[in-house]
Amino acid sequence: MKNVASFIAIVLFSAIGYAQNGPKIEFAAPDNTIDYGKISKTDNGVRSFEFTNTGDAPLLIIGAESTVSSIVVTKPAAAVMPGKKGKIDVKYNMTSGPIRKTITVETNAVNYPDGRVALKIKGEVL
């Protein structure tokens, strides 16, 4: 009976380790959020979400978009190799008022459900 329990434990730990193989995306911004703070309308509105592929396979950024037209998102065109860094640029149209927006990034990363990552920007344009 002890051998059966050991075998099951080994299979479970192997399955967990196997499930984590592949590309992984880790963003430098805390909570995947960039805080513009209080800025003026003369700011160009461009910020970058920097990330690293911490996995063991090429990372693809399949799509990156916002649901509002006041944000322009630029993503890497090529795959990001394991251990390499990349960035996703976000340009916010500097309209007066609070900034509370989300950008959805679609990837092949295994460390997010369905490879979808929510990036957020916040702040206030004076």
Short mmCIF file of C-alpha atoms in Angstrom, two decimals:
data_model
loop_
_atom_site.label_atom_id
_atom_site.label_comp_id
_atom_site.label_asym_id
_atom_site.label_seq_id
_atom_site.Cartn_x
_atom_site.Cartn_y
_atom_site.Cartn_z
CA MET A 1 0.00 0.00 0.00
CA LYS A 2 2.89 2.34 0.79
CA ASN A 3 4.32 1.76 -2.70
CA VAL A 4 1.00 2.69 -4.32
CA ALA A 5 0.82 5.94 -2.33
CA SER A 6 4.42 6.77 -3.27
CA PHE A 7 3.68 6.07 -6.92
CA ILE A 8 0.60 8.33 -6.88
CA ALA A 9 2.59 11.12 -5.20
CA ILE A 10 5.34 10.86 -7.82
CA VAL A 11 2.81 10.96 -10.67
CA LEU A 12 1.06 14.02 -9.19
CA PHE A 13 4.31 15.95 -8.70
CA SER A 14 5.46 15.01 -12.21
CA ALA A 15 2.18 16.21 -13.69
CA ILE A 16 2.45 19.53 -11.85
CA GLY A 17 5.99 20.04 -13.11
CA TYR A 18 5.01 19.08 -16.65
CA ALA A 19 2.12 21.55 -16.68
CA GLN A 20 4.52 24.40 -15.98
CA ASN A 21 6.76 23.79 -19.01
CA GLY A 22 6.51 26.35 -21.78
CA PRO A 23 6.73 30.14 -22.10
CA LYS A 24 6.02 32.27 -19.05
CA ILE A 25 5.54 36.02 -18.93
CA GLU A 26 6.52 38.08 -15.90
CA PHE A 27 5.90 41.84 -15.92
CA ALA A 28 8.17 44.28 -14.09
CA ALA A 29 5.28 46.59 -13.10
CA PRO A 30 3.80 45.74 -9.68
CA ASP A 31 0.35 44.15 -10.09
CA ASN A 32 0.76 44.59 -13.88
CA THR A 33 -0.18 48.26 -13.38
CA ILE A 34 1.47 51.47 -14.51
CA ASP A 35 0.58 54.56 -12.50
CA TYR A 36 0.88 57.74 -14.57
CA GLY A 37 0.34 59.77 -11.41
CA LYS A 38 -0.86 63.35 -11.89
CA ILE A 39 0.34 64.50 -15.29
CA SER A 40 -0.33 67.40 -17.64
CA LYS A 41 -1.90 67.25 -21.09
CA THR A 42 1.52 68.07 -22.58
CA ASP A 43 2.87 64.62 -21.54
CA ASN A 44 3.20 62.35 -24.60
CA GLY A 45 1.20 59.63 -22.80
CA VAL A 46 3.58 56.79 -23.74
CA ARG A 47 4.52 54.19 -21.13
CA SER A 48 6.02 50.70 -21.49
CA PHE A 49 5.11 47.45 -19.79
CA GLU A 50 8.42 45.59 -19.62
CA PHE A 51 8.37 41.82 -19.29
CA THR A 52 10.66 38.78 -19.27
CA ASN A 53 10.05 35.34 -20.70
CA THR A 54 10.91 33.23 -17.64
CA GLY A 55 9.83 30.00 -19.30
CA ASP A 56 11.67 27.48 -21.43
CA ALA A 57 10.01 28.10 -24.83
CA PRO A 58 9.50 31.11 -27.14
CA LEU A 59 6.83 33.54 -25.92
CA LEU A 60 4.36 34.90 -28.46
CA ILE A 61 2.36 38.08 -27.91
CA ILE A 62 -0.60 37.20 -30.10
CA GLY A 63 -2.67 40.31 -29.42
CA ALA A 64 -2.74 43.40 -27.23
CA GLU A 65 -5.67 45.76 -27.25
CA SER A 66 -7.87 48.05 -25.28
CA THR A 67 -11.61 48.38 -25.58
CA VAL A 68 -11.32 52.17 -25.82
CA SER A 69 -9.96 54.18 -28.75
CA SER A 70 -8.04 56.53 -26.45
CA ILE A 71 -5.27 53.91 -26.08
CA VAL A 72 -2.87 52.75 -28.77
CA VAL A 73 -0.99 49.54 -27.95
CA THR A 74 2.20 48.37 -29.68
CA LYS A 75 3.37 44.80 -29.12
CA PRO A 76 6.49 42.89 -30.16
CA ALA A 77 6.14 41.35 -33.62
CA ALA A 78 8.69 38.56 -33.05
CA ALA A 79 8.74 35.80 -30.43
CA VAL A 80 10.58 36.57 -27.20
CA MET A 81 13.08 33.82 -26.47
CA PRO A 82 13.49 32.26 -22.99
CA GLY A 83 15.36 34.57 -20.62
CA LYS A 84 14.93 37.59 -22.91
CA LYS A 85 13.04 40.80 -22.23
CA GLY A 86 10.40 42.59 -24.26
CA LYS A 87 7.98 45.47 -23.91
CA ILE A 88 4.46 46.47 -24.75
CA ASP A 89 4.07 50.21 -25.38
CA VAL A 90 0.87 51.99 -24.40
CA LYS A 91 0.00 55.48 -25.62
CA TYR A 92 -2.87 57.17 -23.80
CA ASN A 93 -4.69 60.07 -25.46
CA MET A 94 -4.19 62.81 -22.89
CA THR A 95 -7.79 63.76 -22.14
CA SER A 96 -8.38 65.64 -18.88
CA GLY A 97 -9.68 63.52 -16.04
CA PRO A 98 -8.95 60.23 -14.29
CA ILE A 99 -7.23 57.34 -16.08
CA ARG A 100 -8.53 53.87 -15.25
CA LYS A 101 -8.08 51.58 -18.25
CA THR A 102 -7.31 47.93 -18.94
CA ILE A 103 -5.37 46.42 -21.81
CA THR A 104 -5.89 42.72 -22.59
CA VAL A 105 -2.82 40.85 -23.80
CA GLU A 106 -3.17 37.45 -25.46
CA THR A 107 -0.11 35.21 -25.24
CA ASN A 108 0.92 31.58 -25.32
CA ALA A 109 2.18 31.85 -21.71
CA VAL A 110 1.38 28.90 -19.47
CA ASN A 111 1.40 30.90 -16.21
CA TYR A 112 -1.86 32.78 -16.96
CA PRO A 113 -5.27 31.21 -17.64
CA ASP A 114 -5.69 30.86 -21.42
CA GLY A 115 -2.55 33.01 -21.80
CA ARG A 116 -4.60 36.19 -21.19
CA VAL A 117 -3.04 38.94 -19.10
CA ALA A 118 -4.78 42.11 -17.92
CA LEU A 119 -2.55 45.19 -17.81
CA LYS A 120 -3.81 48.34 -16.15
CA ILE A 121 -3.01 52.01 -16.35
CA LYS A 122 -4.14 54.59 -13.87
CA GLY A 123 -3.55 58.21 -13.01
CA GLU A 124 -5.00 61.62 -13.68
CA VAL A 125 -4.55 64.12 -16.49
CA LEU A 126 -4.73 67.68 -15.16
#
